Structure formats: C-alpha cells, structure tokens
Short mmCIF file of C-alpha atoms in Angstrom, two decimals:
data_model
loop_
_atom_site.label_atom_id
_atom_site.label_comp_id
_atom_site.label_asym_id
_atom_site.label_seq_id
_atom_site.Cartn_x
_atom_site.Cartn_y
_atom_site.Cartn_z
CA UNK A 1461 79.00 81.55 31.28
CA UNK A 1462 77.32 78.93 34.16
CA UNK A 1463 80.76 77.53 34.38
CA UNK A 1464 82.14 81.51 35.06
CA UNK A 1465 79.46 82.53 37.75
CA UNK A 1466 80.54 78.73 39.45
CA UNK A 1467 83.98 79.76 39.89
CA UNK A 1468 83.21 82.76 40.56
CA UNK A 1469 81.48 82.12 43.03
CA UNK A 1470 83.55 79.25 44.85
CA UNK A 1471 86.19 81.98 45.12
CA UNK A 1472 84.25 84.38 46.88
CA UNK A 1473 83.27 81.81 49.35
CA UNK A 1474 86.73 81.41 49.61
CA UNK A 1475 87.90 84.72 50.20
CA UNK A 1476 85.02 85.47 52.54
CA UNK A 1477 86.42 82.74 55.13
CA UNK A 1478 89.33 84.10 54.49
CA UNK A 1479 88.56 87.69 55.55
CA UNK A 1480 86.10 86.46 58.46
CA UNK A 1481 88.91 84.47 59.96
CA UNK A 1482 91.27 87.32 59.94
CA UNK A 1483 88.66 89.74 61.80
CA UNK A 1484 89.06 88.51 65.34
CA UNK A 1485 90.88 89.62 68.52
CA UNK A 1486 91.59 87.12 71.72
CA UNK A 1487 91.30 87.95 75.16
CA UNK A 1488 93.46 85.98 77.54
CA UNK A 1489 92.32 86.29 80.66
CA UNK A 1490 94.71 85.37 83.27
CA UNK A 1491 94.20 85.35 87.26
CA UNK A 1492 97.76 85.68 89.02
CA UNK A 1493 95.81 86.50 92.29
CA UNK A 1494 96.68 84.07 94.80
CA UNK A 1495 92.96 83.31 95.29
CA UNK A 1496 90.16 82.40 92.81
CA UNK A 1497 88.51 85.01 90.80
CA UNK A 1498 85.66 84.79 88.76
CA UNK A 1499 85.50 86.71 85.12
CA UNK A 1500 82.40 87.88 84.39
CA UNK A 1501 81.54 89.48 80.71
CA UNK A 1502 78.65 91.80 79.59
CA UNK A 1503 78.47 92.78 75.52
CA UNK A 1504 77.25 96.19 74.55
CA UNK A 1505 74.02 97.02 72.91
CA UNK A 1506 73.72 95.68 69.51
CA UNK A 1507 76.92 93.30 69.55
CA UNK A 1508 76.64 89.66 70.30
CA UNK A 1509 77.00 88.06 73.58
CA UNK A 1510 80.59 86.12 73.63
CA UNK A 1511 80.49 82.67 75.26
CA UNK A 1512 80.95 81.97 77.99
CA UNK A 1513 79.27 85.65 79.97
CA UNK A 1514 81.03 84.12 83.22
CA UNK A 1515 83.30 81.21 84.23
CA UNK A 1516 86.19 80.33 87.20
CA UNK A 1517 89.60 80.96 87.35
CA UNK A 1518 91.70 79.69 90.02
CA UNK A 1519 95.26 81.23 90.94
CA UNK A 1520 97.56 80.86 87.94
CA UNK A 1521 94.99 79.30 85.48
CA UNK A 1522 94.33 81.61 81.62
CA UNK A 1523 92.01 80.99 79.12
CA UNK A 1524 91.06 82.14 75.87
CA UNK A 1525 88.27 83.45 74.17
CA UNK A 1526 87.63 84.53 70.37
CA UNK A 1527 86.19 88.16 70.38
CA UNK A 1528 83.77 89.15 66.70
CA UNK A 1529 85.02 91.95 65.26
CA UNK A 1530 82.82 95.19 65.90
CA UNK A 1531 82.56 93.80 69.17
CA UNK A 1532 82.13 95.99 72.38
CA UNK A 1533 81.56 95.39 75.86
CA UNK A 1534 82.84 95.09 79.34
CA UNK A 1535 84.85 92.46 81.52
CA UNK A 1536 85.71 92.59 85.23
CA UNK A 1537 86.73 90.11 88.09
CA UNK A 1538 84.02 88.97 90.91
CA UNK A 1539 85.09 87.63 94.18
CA UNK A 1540 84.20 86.27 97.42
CA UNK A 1541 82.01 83.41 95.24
CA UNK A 1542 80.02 80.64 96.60
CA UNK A 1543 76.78 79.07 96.07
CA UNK A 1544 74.02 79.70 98.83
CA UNK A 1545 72.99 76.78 100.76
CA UNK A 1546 69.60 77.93 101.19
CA UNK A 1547 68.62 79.35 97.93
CA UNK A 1548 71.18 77.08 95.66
CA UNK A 1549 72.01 80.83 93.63
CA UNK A 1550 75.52 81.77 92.80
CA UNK A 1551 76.28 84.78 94.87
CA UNK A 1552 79.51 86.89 94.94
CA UNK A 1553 80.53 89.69 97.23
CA UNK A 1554 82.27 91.90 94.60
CA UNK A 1555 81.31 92.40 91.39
CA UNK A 1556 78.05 90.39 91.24
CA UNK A 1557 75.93 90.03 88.49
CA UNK A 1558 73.02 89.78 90.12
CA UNK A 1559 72.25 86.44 87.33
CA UNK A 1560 72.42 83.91 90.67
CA UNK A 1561 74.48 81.71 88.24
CA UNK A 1562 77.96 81.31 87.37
CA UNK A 1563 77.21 83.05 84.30
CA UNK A 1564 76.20 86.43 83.71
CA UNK A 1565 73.78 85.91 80.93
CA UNK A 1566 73.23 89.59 80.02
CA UNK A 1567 73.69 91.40 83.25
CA UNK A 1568 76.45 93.41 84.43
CA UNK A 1569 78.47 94.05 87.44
CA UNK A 1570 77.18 95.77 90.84
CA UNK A 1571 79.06 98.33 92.00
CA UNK A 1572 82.10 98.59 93.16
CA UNK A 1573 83.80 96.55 90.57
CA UNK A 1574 87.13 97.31 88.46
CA UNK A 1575 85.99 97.34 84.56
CA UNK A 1576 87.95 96.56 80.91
CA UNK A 1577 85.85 98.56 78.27
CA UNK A 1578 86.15 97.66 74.79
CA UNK A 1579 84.78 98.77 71.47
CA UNK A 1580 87.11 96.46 68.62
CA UNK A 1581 87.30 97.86 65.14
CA UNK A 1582 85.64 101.57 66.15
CA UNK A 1583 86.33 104.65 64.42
CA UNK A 1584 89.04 104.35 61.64
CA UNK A 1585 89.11 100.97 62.42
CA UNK A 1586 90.65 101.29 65.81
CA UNK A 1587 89.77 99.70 68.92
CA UNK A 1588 89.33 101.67 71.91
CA UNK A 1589 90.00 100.22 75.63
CA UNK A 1590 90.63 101.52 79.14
CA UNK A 1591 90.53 100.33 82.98
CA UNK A 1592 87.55 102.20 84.29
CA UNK A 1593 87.48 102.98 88.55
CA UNK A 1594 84.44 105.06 87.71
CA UNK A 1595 81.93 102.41 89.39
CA UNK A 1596 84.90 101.81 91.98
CA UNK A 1597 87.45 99.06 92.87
CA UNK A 1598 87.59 95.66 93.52
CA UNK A 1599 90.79 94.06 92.09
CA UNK A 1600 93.90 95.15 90.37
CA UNK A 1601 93.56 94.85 86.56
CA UNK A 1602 95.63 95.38 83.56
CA UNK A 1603 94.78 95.30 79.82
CA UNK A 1604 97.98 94.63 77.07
CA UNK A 1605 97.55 94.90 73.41
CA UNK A 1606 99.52 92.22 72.13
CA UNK A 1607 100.74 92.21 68.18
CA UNK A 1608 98.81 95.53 67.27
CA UNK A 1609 99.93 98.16 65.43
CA UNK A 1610 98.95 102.18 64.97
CA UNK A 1611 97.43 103.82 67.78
CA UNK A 1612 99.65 104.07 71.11
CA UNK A 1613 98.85 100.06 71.68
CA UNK A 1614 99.65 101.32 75.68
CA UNK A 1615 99.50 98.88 78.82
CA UNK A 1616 96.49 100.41 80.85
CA UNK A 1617 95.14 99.69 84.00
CA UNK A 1618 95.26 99.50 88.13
CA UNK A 1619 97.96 97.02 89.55
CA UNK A 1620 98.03 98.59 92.98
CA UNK A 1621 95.68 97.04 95.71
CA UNK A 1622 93.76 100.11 97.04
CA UNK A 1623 91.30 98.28 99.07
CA UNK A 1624 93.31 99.01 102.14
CA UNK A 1625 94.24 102.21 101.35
CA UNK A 1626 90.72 103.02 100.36
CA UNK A 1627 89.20 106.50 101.93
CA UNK A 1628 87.16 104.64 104.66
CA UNK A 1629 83.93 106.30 103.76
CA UNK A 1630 84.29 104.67 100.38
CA UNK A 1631 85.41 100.81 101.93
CA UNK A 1632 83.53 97.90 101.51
CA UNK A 1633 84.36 95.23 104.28
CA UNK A 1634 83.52 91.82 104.42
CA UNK A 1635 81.33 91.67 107.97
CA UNK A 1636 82.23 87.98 109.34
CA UNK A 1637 86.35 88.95 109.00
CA UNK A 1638 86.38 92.68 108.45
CA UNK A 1639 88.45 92.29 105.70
CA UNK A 1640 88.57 95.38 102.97
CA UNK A 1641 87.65 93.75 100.12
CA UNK A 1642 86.46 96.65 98.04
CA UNK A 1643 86.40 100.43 97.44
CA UNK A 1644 82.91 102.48 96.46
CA UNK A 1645 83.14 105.50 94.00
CA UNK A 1646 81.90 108.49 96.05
CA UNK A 1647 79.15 108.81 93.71
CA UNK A 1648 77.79 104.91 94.83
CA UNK A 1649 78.50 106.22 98.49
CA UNK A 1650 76.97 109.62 98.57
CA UNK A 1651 74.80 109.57 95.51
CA UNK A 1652 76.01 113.21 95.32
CA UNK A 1653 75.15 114.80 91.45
CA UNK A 1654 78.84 116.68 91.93
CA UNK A 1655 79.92 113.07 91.96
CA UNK A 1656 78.03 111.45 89.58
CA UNK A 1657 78.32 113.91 86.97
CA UNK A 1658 74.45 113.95 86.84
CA UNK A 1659 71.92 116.70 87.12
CA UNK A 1660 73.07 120.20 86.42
CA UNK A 1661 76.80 118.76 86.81
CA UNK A 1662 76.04 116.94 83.75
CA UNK A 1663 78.76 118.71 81.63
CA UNK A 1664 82.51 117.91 81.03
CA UNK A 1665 82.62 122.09 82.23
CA UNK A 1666 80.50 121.40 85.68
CA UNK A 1667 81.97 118.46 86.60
CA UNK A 1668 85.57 118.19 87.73
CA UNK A 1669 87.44 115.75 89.46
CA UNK A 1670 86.86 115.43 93.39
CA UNK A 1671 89.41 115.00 96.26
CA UNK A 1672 87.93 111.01 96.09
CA UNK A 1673 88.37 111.13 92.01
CA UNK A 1674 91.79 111.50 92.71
CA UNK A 1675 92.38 109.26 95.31
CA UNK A 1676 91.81 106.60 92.37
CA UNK A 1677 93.66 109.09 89.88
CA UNK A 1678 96.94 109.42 91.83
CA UNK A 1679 97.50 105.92 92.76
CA UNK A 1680 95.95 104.92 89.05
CA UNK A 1681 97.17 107.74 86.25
CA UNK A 1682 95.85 105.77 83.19
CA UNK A 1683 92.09 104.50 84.56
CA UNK A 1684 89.15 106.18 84.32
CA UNK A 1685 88.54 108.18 87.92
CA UNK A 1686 85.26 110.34 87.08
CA UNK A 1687 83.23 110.13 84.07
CA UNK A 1688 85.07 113.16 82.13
CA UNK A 1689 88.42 111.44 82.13
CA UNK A 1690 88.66 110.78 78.96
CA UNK A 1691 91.62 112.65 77.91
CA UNK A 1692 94.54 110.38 79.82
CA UNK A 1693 92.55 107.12 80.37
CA UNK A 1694 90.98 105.88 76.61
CA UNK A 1695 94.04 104.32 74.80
CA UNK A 1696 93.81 102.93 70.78
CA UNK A 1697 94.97 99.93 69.08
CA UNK A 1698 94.05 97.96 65.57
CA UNK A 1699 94.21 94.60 65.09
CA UNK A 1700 95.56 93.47 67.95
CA UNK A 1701 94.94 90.43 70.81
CA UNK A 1702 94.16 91.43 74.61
CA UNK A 1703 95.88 90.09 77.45
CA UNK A 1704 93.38 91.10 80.72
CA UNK A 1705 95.73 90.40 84.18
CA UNK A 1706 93.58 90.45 87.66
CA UNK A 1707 96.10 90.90 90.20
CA UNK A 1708 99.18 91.15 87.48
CA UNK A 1709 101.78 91.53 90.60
CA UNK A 1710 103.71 94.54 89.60
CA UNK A 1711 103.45 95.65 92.71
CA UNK A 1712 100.96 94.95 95.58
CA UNK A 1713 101.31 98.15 98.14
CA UNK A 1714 100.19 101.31 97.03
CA UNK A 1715 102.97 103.25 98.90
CA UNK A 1716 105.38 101.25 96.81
CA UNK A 1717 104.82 102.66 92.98
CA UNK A 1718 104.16 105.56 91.29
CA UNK A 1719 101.49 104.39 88.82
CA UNK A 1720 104.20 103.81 86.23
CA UNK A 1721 102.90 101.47 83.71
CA UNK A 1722 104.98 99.09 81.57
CA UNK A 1723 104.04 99.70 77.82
CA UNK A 1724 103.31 96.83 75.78
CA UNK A 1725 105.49 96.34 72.83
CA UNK A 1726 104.36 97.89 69.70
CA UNK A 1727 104.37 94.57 66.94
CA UNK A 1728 103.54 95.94 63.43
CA UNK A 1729 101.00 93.64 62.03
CA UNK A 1730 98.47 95.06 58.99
CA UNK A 1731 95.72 92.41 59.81
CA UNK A 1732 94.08 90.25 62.87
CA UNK A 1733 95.82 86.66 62.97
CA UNK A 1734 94.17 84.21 61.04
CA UNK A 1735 92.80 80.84 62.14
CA UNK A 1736 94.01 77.75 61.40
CA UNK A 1737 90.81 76.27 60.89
CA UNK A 1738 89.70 79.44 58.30
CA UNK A 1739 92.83 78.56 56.61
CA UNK A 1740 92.31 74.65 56.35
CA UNK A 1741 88.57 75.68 54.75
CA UNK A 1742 90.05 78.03 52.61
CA UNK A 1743 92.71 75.58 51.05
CA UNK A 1744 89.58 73.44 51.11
CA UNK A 1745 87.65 75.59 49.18
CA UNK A 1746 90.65 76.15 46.41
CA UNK A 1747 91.21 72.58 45.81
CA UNK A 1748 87.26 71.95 45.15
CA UNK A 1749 88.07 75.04 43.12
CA UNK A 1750 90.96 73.41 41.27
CA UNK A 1751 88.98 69.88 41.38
CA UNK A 1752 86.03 71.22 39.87
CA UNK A 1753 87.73 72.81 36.98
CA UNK A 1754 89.97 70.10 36.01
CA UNK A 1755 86.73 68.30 35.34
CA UNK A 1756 84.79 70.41 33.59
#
C-alpha cells in the first residue's frame, strides 16, 4: 500500500508541472516607434504583480514576459523619460507612474495614457482584452492574439497618431518645443459628470457618447472611447500569447486610414504552450518514477 500512495503521488507531482506549465500566456512587447518608449505594467486587485512593473525599450527592441494564468491587469507606453538632475527621480511626460523609478511598483499610469486591459482565463475560460482611449492618448497601440483559438481572437487597438489631430482643448504639448505629445479625454479636461459617466450620468442609459468620445471612436472603431463602450471594443480569446505593438506603423496620419484593423489569424490550439523547462521536470519526474519502481 506505502509503495501505491509513493507512486501515486510522484505522478501527481508530475502531472501538476505539467498542467502549471501549460497555463501561461506571453506578452511580447515590441516598440517600432522610432524613439524610446518605456512599458510600464500595473496587475489588478488580487492577481500577482508580473516582473518587471516597468523597463526600456528602444526603437526596434521586444521582449518577453511570462503572464500567470488568472492574471489581469493593465500595460501602456510612457514617454518623454529622463531622470531629474535635481531630485535623481525617474520622471516621464506621458504616462507616468508617479513611482519616480523606472519601475512602476504598484502604481498606474497618469492620465492621458493609451491602455491594454487584460483579464486571462475569465469567464468560460476566456480572456478578455481591449485598447482603452477612455483615460486618453498617448501612443498608437495594438494588441494580437497569437495561436488562440474560440472567441473572435481579433487584432484591437489605435495605430493612428492622433496627437496632432487631437481637438486642441484636449492637447497636451510639451512647453520647451510645443510639440503635441498627447491627447486628454474630455472628462480629464473638463471634469464634466456627462463625460465621466459619473454622478447622475452614472448609467449605460444617461451616458452616451460625446462629440470628443467620437473623435477617438471614428479615427479608433475597436478602442474603448467612453466608459459604456463595451459592445464594439472588448474582444475574447483562450489560450493564446499577446503580441502588444507601440507605434505598430500601419499607418501614421490619421487622414490616411479608415480604422480598418488587420485580424490576427485564428490558430486552433486546445491548450497554452508548454515550457520547455516544465517538460524537462516532468520527464524528470517520470524517470525517478520509473527509477524508483524498478528498485523496489
């Protein structure tokens, strides 16, 4: 019987690291912008922080990072970073953290910033994602599913550059050049309820989209514009990988597209990729298996 529960036991281990290896997404993070942008990352309530919360990327550089299944959370680009000379924090002009380090450690971004939402493995197992312009714009983004399946597994996102075109209540300049580097939602320029969807315009029924909503919507048909955008701009996938593009270079003139997104290609696949490493300790844990009960 002690010999049973032993092998019984080995096995499970086995299968465990099996099945925890296979429950993980990646986000690639690319920067085709042709200056540097810095990724910062902010995980929801109740799911662990990924590491690192912030980092550089420099024109043309990617990197990788394993996401936990169950995971949710946001990711956006900052810009305009540099370290002040008389304070030594990390500051950024877009999209700042507020953390006065290159990582975000907990905090999120300031307002106006693009935004990738996540939440991996949600109801019926799918994840849900979008490109949210809800707390403005900063930077073109786009989010691909790569070797999901079920769901719509849809490109989503913003690859125009609307900081020029950007109402000019809404811009945000940069004062030594004048440079639009940014666009504010109307509710982070007004601080109107109608705009915010706060107060008695609380309600998917009160609040409706605004001329500046759909400045965002028009030149952006699959982001978020206004809080209650739900229906066009949340997209599904399950077990897939994310590819997050700043600057993706589709196009780079608003007056030149029509919002047209490509859509990612739809790769059947029944499980999240597996490791190498979770399989080298599985085959690991098998031959100890084998090992064990050749000798006993």
């Amino acid at each position: 019987m002690a010999r049973i529960q032993v092998l019984i036991t080995l096995i499970t281990l086995c299968l465990l690291q099996l099945f925890s290896g296979t429950l993980s997404s990646t986000f690639t993070i690319t920067n085709k912008c042709s200056y540097t942008v810095w990724p910062g990352i902010l995980s929801g309530a109740g799911t662990p922080p990924l590491s690192p919360t912030g980092f550089s990327l420099e024109p043309g550089q990617s990197t990788s990072i394993s996401v936990p299944t169950s995971w949710s959370g946001r990711l956006w680009g900052r810009t305009y970073c540099s370290q002040d000379s008389a304070t030594g924090k990390f500051i950024c002009l877009t999209g700042d953290c507020g953390s006065g380090t290159l990582e975000c450690s907990g905090s999120g971004a300031a307002p106006p910033a693009t935004l990738a939402e996540f939440t991996l493995n949600g109801a019926g197992g799918f994840d849900f994602y979008d490109v949210s312009l809800v707390d403005g714009y900063n930077l073109p983004m786009l989010v691909t599913p790569q070797g999901g399946t079920g769901g719509n597994c849809t490109t989503t996102g913003c690859f125009v550059d609307l900081n020029n075109a950007c109402p000019s209540e809404l811009k945000v300049t940069e004062a030594s050049n004048g440079e639009d580097v940014a666009c504010k939602s109307a509710c982070e320029a007004f601080g109107d309820p109608q705009y915010c969807c706060s107060g008695a315009y609380a309600t998917p029924d009160t609040c409706k989209p605004s001329s500046y909503s759909m400045f965002f919507k028009n030149a952006c048909p699959k982001s978020y514009s206004y809080a209650y955008d739900d229906g066009t701009s949340t997209f599904t996938c399950a077990a897939a990988d994310y590819i997050i593009t700043f600057c993706p270079g589709l196009t780079t003139s608003l007056k030149s597209t029509n919002g047209t997104l490509p859509v990612a290609a739809n790769v059947s696949a029944s499980t999240r990729k597996t490791t190498p490493t979770s399989i080298g300790i599985a085959v690991v844990i098998l031959l100890t298996v084998w090992r064990w009960w050749q000798l006993h």
